[in-house]
Coordinates of C-alpha atoms and ligand atoms in Angstrom, one line a residue:
M295 CA -28.3 -9.1 -36.3
N296 CA -28.8 -11.5 -33.4
R297 CA -25.9 -13.3 -31.8
R298 CA -26.5 -16.5 -33.8
S299 CA -26.5 -14.8 -37.2
F300 CA -23.6 -12.6 -36.1
V301 CA -21.5 -15.7 -35.4
K302 CA -22.6 -17.3 -38.6
A303 CA -21.6 -14.2 -40.6
A304 CA -18.3 -14.2 -38.8
A305 CA -17.8 -17.9 -39.7
A306 CA -18.6 -17.1 -43.3
G307 CA -16.0 -14.4 -43.4
Y308 CA -18.4 -11.5 -44.0
P309 CA -17.2 -8.1 -42.9
L310 CA -18.6 -7.4 -39.5
A311 CA -20.0 -4.0 -38.5
L312 CA -20.7 -4.9 -34.8
P313 CA -17.9 -4.5 -32.3
A314 CA -16.9 -7.6 -30.4
A315 CA -18.5 -6.1 -27.2
A316 CA -21.9 -6.6 -28.9
L317 CA -21.6 -10.4 -28.4
A318 CA -23.5 -11.5 -25.3
A319 CA -20.6 -13.6 -23.9
P320 CA -17.2 -12.0 -23.4
A321 CA -14.4 -13.4 -25.5
V322 CA -12.2 -15.8 -23.5
T323 CA -9.6 -16.2 -26.1
G324 CA -6.7 -13.7 -26.1
T325 CA -6.7 -13.3 -22.3
N326 CA -3.2 -13.5 -20.9
L327 CA -1.8 -13.5 -17.4
T328 CA 1.8 -13.2 -16.5
T329 CA 3.6 -13.4 -13.1
R330 CA 7.1 -12.1 -12.7
I331 CA 9.3 -11.5 -9.6
V332 CA 11.1 -8.2 -9.9
R333 CA 14.1 -7.3 -7.8
L334 CA 14.0 -3.6 -6.7
N335 CA 17.3 -2.1 -5.7
L336 CA 17.2 0.3 -2.7
Q337 CA 19.0 3.6 -2.9
H338 CA 20.0 3.3 0.7
T339 CA 20.2 0.1 2.8
W340 CA 16.8 0.0 4.4
T341 CA 16.7 -0.8 8.1
T342 CA 13.6 -1.0 10.3
T343 CA 13.1 -3.1 13.5
M344 CA 12.3 -6.0 11.2
S345 CA 15.2 -6.3 8.9
S346 CA 18.0 -4.6 6.9
S347 CA 18.1 -5.0 3.2
Q348 CA 19.6 -3.6 0.0
Y349 CA 16.9 -4.9 -2.3
R350 CA 13.3 -6.2 -2.2
D351 CA 11.7 -8.7 -4.5
T352 CA 8.1 -7.9 -5.4
L353 CA 5.6 -9.9 -7.5
H354 CA 4.3 -8.3 -10.7
V355 CA 1.2 -9.5 -12.4
S356 CA 0.0 -8.4 -15.8
Y357 CA -3.5 -9.2 -17.1
A358 CA -4.0 -8.6 -20.8
R359 CA -7.3 -8.8 -22.7
D360 CA -9.0 -7.0 -25.6
G361 CA -5.7 -5.2 -26.4
I362 CA -5.5 -3.7 -22.8
T363 CA -2.9 -4.7 -20.2
G364 CA -3.5 -4.1 -16.5
H365 CA -0.5 -4.1 -14.2
G366 CA -0.5 -5.2 -10.6
E367 CA 2.1 -5.6 -7.9
G368 CA 2.4 -6.9 -4.4
A369 CA 5.3 -6.7 -1.9
P370 CA 5.4 -9.8 0.3
I371 CA 7.4 -9.4 3.5
V372 CA 8.8 -11.8 6.0
R373 CA 6.8 -10.1 8.9
Y374 CA 3.6 -11.6 7.4
H375 CA 5.3 -14.9 6.5
E376 CA 5.2 -14.1 2.8
D377 CA 7.8 -14.1 0.0
A378 CA 7.8 -13.4 -3.7
E379 CA 7.9 -17.0 -4.8
G380 CA 5.0 -17.9 -2.5
A381 CA 3.0 -14.9 -3.9
R382 CA 3.7 -16.1 -7.5
K383 CA 2.5 -19.6 -6.7
A384 CA -0.6 -18.2 -5.1
V385 CA -1.5 -16.2 -8.2
E386 CA -0.7 -19.1 -10.4
S387 CA -3.1 -21.2 -8.3
V388 CA -6.1 -19.1 -9.6
R389 CA -4.8 -18.7 -13.2
G390 CA -7.8 -20.7 -14.5
L391 CA -10.3 -18.6 -12.6
L392 CA -8.7 -15.3 -13.8
L393 CA -8.5 -16.4 -17.5
S394 CA -12.1 -17.8 -17.6
S395 CA -13.8 -14.9 -15.8
D396 CA -15.3 -11.6 -17.1
P397 CA -12.9 -8.9 -15.7
M398 CA -15.8 -6.5 -15.4
Q399 CA -17.0 -8.8 -12.6
F400 CA -13.8 -7.9 -10.7
A401 CA -15.5 -7.8 -7.2
K402 CA -16.9 -11.3 -7.7
I403 CA -13.5 -12.5 -9.0
M404 CA -11.7 -11.0 -5.9
S405 CA -14.2 -12.5 -3.5
L406 CA -13.5 -16.0 -5.1
V407 CA -9.8 -15.3 -5.0
F408 CA -10.1 -14.4 -1.2
K409 CA -12.0 -17.7 -0.6
Q410 CA -9.7 -19.9 -2.6
V411 CA -6.2 -18.5 -1.6
P412 CA -5.2 -18.7 2.0
G413 CA -2.9 -15.8 3.2
N414 CA -0.7 -14.4 0.5
W415 CA -2.2 -10.9 0.8
A416 CA 0.5 -9.4 -1.4
G417 CA -0.2 -11.9 -4.2
K418 CA -3.9 -11.1 -4.0
A419 CA -3.1 -7.4 -4.1
A420 CA -1.2 -7.9 -7.3
I421 CA -4.3 -9.6 -8.9
D422 CA -6.7 -6.9 -7.6
I423 CA -4.5 -4.0 -8.8
A424 CA -4.0 -5.6 -12.3
L425 CA -7.7 -6.2 -12.7
M426 CA -8.6 -2.6 -11.5
D427 CA -6.0 -1.1 -13.8
W428 CA -7.5 -3.1 -16.7
V429 CA -11.1 -2.1 -15.8
G430 CA -10.1 1.6 -15.5
Q431 CA -8.5 1.4 -18.9
K432 CA -11.5 -0.4 -20.4
L433 CA -13.8 2.3 -19.1
G434 CA -11.4 5.0 -20.2
I435 CA -11.2 6.7 -16.8
P436 CA -8.5 7.0 -14.1
L437 CA -9.1 4.9 -11.0
Y438 CA -9.7 8.0 -8.8
S439 CA -12.6 8.8 -11.1
Y440 CA -13.9 5.2 -10.9
F441 CA -14.0 5.7 -7.1
G442 CA -15.7 9.1 -7.5
L443 CA -12.8 11.1 -6.1
D444 CA -11.2 14.4 -6.9
A445 CA -7.5 14.2 -7.8
G446 CA -7.0 17.6 -6.3
D447 CA -7.9 16.2 -2.8
T448 CA -4.7 14.1 -2.4
P449 CA -3.0 14.6 0.9
L450 CA 0.7 15.3 1.5
T451 CA 2.8 12.2 1.7
T452 CA 5.6 11.8 4.3
F453 CA 9.1 10.7 3.2
S454 CA 10.5 7.8 5.4
I455 CA 13.8 7.9 7.0
G456 CA 15.0 4.3 7.8
I457 CA 17.1 3.5 10.9
D458 CA 20.8 4.4 10.4
T459 CA 23.8 6.1 11.9
P460 CA 23.3 9.7 13.0
E461 CA 25.5 10.9 10.1
I462 CA 23.5 9.0 7.4
T463 CA 20.3 10.0 9.2
R464 CA 21.3 13.7 8.8
Q465 CA 22.2 13.1 5.1
K466 CA 18.8 11.4 4.4
T467 CA 17.0 14.2 6.2
R468 CA 18.7 16.8 4.0
E469 CA 17.9 14.7 0.9
A470 CA 14.2 14.9 1.9
A471 CA 14.2 18.7 1.7
D472 CA 11.2 18.8 -0.7
F473 CA 8.9 16.9 1.8
P474 CA 7.2 19.1 4.4
I475 CA 6.5 16.1 6.7
L476 CA 8.9 13.2 7.5
K477 CA 8.3 9.8 8.9
V478 CA 11.1 8.4 11.0
K479 CA 11.6 4.8 11.8
V480 CA 12.6 4.0 15.4
G481 CA 12.1 1.1 17.8
L482 CA 15.8 0.1 18.3
A483 CA 18.2 1.2 21.0
T484 CA 19.1 4.2 18.9
D485 CA 15.8 6.1 19.1
E486 CA 17.0 9.2 20.9
P487 CA 20.2 9.7 18.7
T488 CA 18.0 9.2 15.6
I489 CA 15.5 11.8 16.5
E490 CA 18.2 14.2 17.6
A491 CA 20.0 13.7 14.3
V492 CA 16.8 14.5 12.3
R493 CA 16.2 17.5 14.6
S494 CA 19.7 18.8 14.1
V495 CA 18.8 19.3 10.4
T496 CA 15.1 20.3 10.4
D497 CA 12.2 21.4 12.5
K498 CA 9.5 19.9 10.2
P499 CA 6.7 17.9 11.7
L500 CA 7.6 14.3 12.2
R501 CA 5.6 11.1 12.3
V502 CA 7.3 8.2 14.0
D503 CA 7.0 4.5 13.3
A504 CA 8.2 2.1 16.0
N505 CA 7.3 -1.0 14.0
E506 CA 6.4 -3.0 17.2
G507 CA 9.9 -2.2 18.5
W508 CA 9.2 -1.4 22.1
K509 CA 8.5 -4.4 24.2
S510 CA 6.7 -3.1 27.3
K511 CA 3.8 -0.6 27.8
E512 CA 6.0 1.3 30.3
E513 CA 8.8 1.7 27.7
A514 CA 6.3 2.8 25.1
V515 CA 4.8 5.5 27.4
Q516 CA 8.3 6.8 28.3
K517 CA 9.4 7.0 24.6
I518 CA 6.2 8.6 23.4
N519 CA 6.3 11.2 26.1
W520 CA 9.8 12.0 25.0
L521 CA 8.8 12.1 21.3
E522 CA 5.9 14.5 22.1
K523 CA 8.4 17.1 23.1
H524 CA 10.2 16.8 19.8
G525 CA 7.3 17.9 17.5
V526 CA 6.1 14.4 16.7
Q527 CA 2.5 14.3 15.3
F528 CA 1.7 10.7 15.9
I529 CA 3.2 7.3 16.6
E530 CA 2.7 4.2 14.6
Q531 CA 2.6 0.7 16.1
P532 CA 4.5 1.3 19.4
L533 CA 4.1 -2.3 20.7
P534 CA 3.8 -5.8 19.1
A535 CA 0.6 -6.3 17.2
E536 CA -0.9 -8.7 19.7
M537 CA -0.5 -6.3 22.6
I538 CA -3.8 -4.5 22.0
E539 CA -4.8 -4.2 25.7
E540 CA -1.3 -2.8 26.6
T541 CA -1.7 -0.3 23.7
R542 CA -5.0 0.8 25.2
W543 CA -3.2 1.4 28.5
V544 CA -0.5 3.4 26.7
R545 CA -3.1 5.5 24.8
S546 CA -4.6 6.7 28.0
R547 CA -1.2 8.0 29.2
V548 CA 0.0 9.9 26.1
H549 CA -1.2 12.9 24.1
I550 CA -0.5 12.1 20.5
P551 CA -2.5 9.7 18.3
I552 CA -1.5 6.1 18.0
I553 CA -1.9 4.4 14.6
A554 CA -2.1 0.7 14.1
D555 CA -0.1 -0.9 11.3
E556 CA 1.1 -4.4 12.0
A557 CA -2.0 -4.9 14.1
C558 CA -4.3 -4.2 11.1
G559 CA -4.4 -6.2 7.9
R560 CA -8.0 -6.3 6.7
A561 CA -11.3 -4.6 7.5
S562 CA -12.2 -7.4 10.0
D563 CA -9.2 -6.5 12.2
I564 CA -10.4 -2.9 12.7
P565 CA -13.3 -3.2 15.3
K566 CA -11.1 -4.7 18.0
L567 CA -8.6 -1.9 17.6
K568 CA -11.1 0.8 18.5
D569 CA -10.2 2.6 21.7
A570 CA -6.6 1.1 21.7
F571 CA -5.6 3.0 18.6
D572 CA -6.7 6.4 17.1
G573 CA -6.4 5.2 13.5
V574 CA -5.2 2.5 11.1
N575 CA -2.4 2.4 8.4
I576 CA -3.9 0.7 5.4
K577 CA -1.6 -0.9 2.8
L578 CA -2.6 -2.8 -0.4
D579 CA 0.0 -5.5 0.3
K580 CA -1.7 -6.3 3.6
S581 CA -5.3 -5.9 2.6
G582 CA -5.1 -7.9 -0.6
G583 CA -5.7 -4.9 -2.9
L584 CA -7.8 -1.8 -3.6
L585 CA -11.2 -3.2 -3.0
E586 CA -10.4 -4.4 0.6
A587 CA -8.4 -1.2 1.2
Y588 CA -11.5 0.8 0.3
R589 CA -13.6 -1.3 2.7
M590 CA -11.0 -0.7 5.4
I591 CA -11.2 3.1 4.9
Q592 CA -15.0 3.0 5.3
T593 CA -14.9 0.7 8.3
A594 CA -12.3 2.8 10.1
R595 CA -14.4 5.9 9.4
A596 CA -17.6 4.3 10.6
L597 CA -15.8 3.6 13.9
G598 CA -14.6 7.1 14.2
M599 CA -11.0 6.3 13.6
R600 CA -8.4 8.1 11.5
T601 CA -7.2 6.6 8.2
M602 CA -3.8 6.5 6.6
L603 CA -2.5 4.9 3.4
G604 CA 0.9 3.4 3.6
C605 CA 3.0 1.1 1.4
M606 CA 5.9 -1.3 1.5
V607 CA 9.1 -0.8 -0.5
S608 CA 7.6 -1.3 -4.0
S609 CA 7.5 0.1 -7.5
S610 CA 5.2 2.8 -8.8
V611 CA 2.6 0.1 -9.6
T612 CA 1.4 -0.4 -6.0
V613 CA 2.2 3.1 -4.8
T614 CA 0.2 4.6 -7.6
A615 CA -2.7 2.3 -7.0
A616 CA -2.8 3.3 -3.3
A617 CA -2.4 7.0 -4.3
H618 CA -5.7 6.7 -6.3
L619 CA -7.5 6.1 -3.0
S620 CA -5.6 8.7 -1.1
P621 CA -8.1 11.6 -1.5
L622 CA -10.2 9.5 1.0
V623 CA -7.6 9.4 3.9
D624 CA -6.3 11.7 6.6
Y625 CA -2.6 10.8 6.1
A626 CA -0.4 9.3 3.4
D627 CA 3.0 7.6 3.6
L628 CA 3.3 6.6 -0.1
D629 CA 7.0 6.8 -0.8
G630 CA 8.0 3.2 -1.4
N631 CA 8.8 3.9 -5.1
L632 CA 11.0 6.8 -4.1
L633 CA 13.3 4.6 -2.1
I634 CA 14.2 2.4 -5.1
A635 CA 16.7 3.0 -7.9
N636 CA 15.2 0.9 -10.7
D637 CA 11.5 1.6 -10.8
P638 CA 10.1 -0.1 -14.0
F639 CA 7.1 2.4 -14.2
H640 CA 6.2 6.1 -13.9
G641 CA 3.0 6.8 -12.1
V642 CA 2.1 9.0 -9.2
T643 CA 4.6 11.9 -8.6
V644 CA 5.2 14.2 -5.6
E645 CA 5.3 18.0 -5.7
K646 CA 6.4 19.6 -2.5
G647 CA 5.1 16.6 -0.7
K648 CA 1.7 16.5 -2.4
L649 CA 0.7 13.4 -4.3
V650 CA 0.0 14.2 -8.0
L651 CA -2.0 11.5 -9.7
P652 CA -1.5 10.6 -13.3
K653 CA -4.5 11.5 -15.6
G654 CA -4.4 8.4 -17.8
P655 CA -7.0 5.7 -17.6
G656 CA -6.7 3.0 -14.9
L657 CA -3.6 3.4 -12.8
G658 CA -2.2 5.8 -15.5
L659 CA 1.2 4.1 -15.6
T660 CA 3.8 4.5 -18.3
V661 CA 6.8 2.3 -18.8
A662 CA 10.0 3.9 -17.4
Ligands
MG847 MG1 4.4 1.1 9.9

């Protein structure tokens, strides 16, 4: 039966043996897109050099078609001049494109979205993740399989300790007993008491994130040299993002690796960071989704740099999406979902620090 006679038969109400996929053109009816801002409540007030908050609003996107629903999320943050309502508007601005396109052409769709939507990387990430979740489910394979990866190769993830009083810092460190490596936020005047509070509870390896908090190259060198003596494996973003030359100067005077975070959004940011940083922290909310994050991992590798996957405070949607790429990277800091009290989904889990990917198709999420 060719397409014309198939359509004729359908119109005549004859029983049809062919599946809908046999039609040359994909069905455009029944495709649905929803955008929703979800307030995620934090278990502890979350303080970094940037802000202090008790909740975070993230944008959730669902893309439904052929009886399959793909879920996506992006966490817009003030540091990148983004907010949830702006992210929602950005996604709504490409609603027509998303509803009229064949989702199996996800890379083409995302390149059009990147061209049509300025900024709003978290909103773009929500679209990319929803599409990739849908595609994985359509193909019946988990996303790590789509990318040709082995779920057994996931790295350990750190658990992050936000800036707090020494007493709360000790409490948070004890609560993180199951994690063999901790990430500690510094960059305010309390750096030494914070590290001393953590060290009074544990001798685990630490990774330290200054979140651009130190303001001069001299201060950064002095702090990093102090941290080196306290079992710190590497330091993330010691100086403001634009101080790349100063960071190069710092790197020549310290012995632990320096990882770029705020200085590195997309793959095109990476070449200029070579020699100033040893590696890059890749986050889906900064990159605009999985496809660009994958390009960033390959770009950094090609330049001889280390790779790390990080996250914002977000639900299991974004964190699980990032975890599917984690077999590719050297370091993971994928704990954003563990910091919240009302995660709407179950996805990736952590066992003794190791990321455990769900086996279901796509992201493998289940509703909490
Ligand atoms: Mg960071």
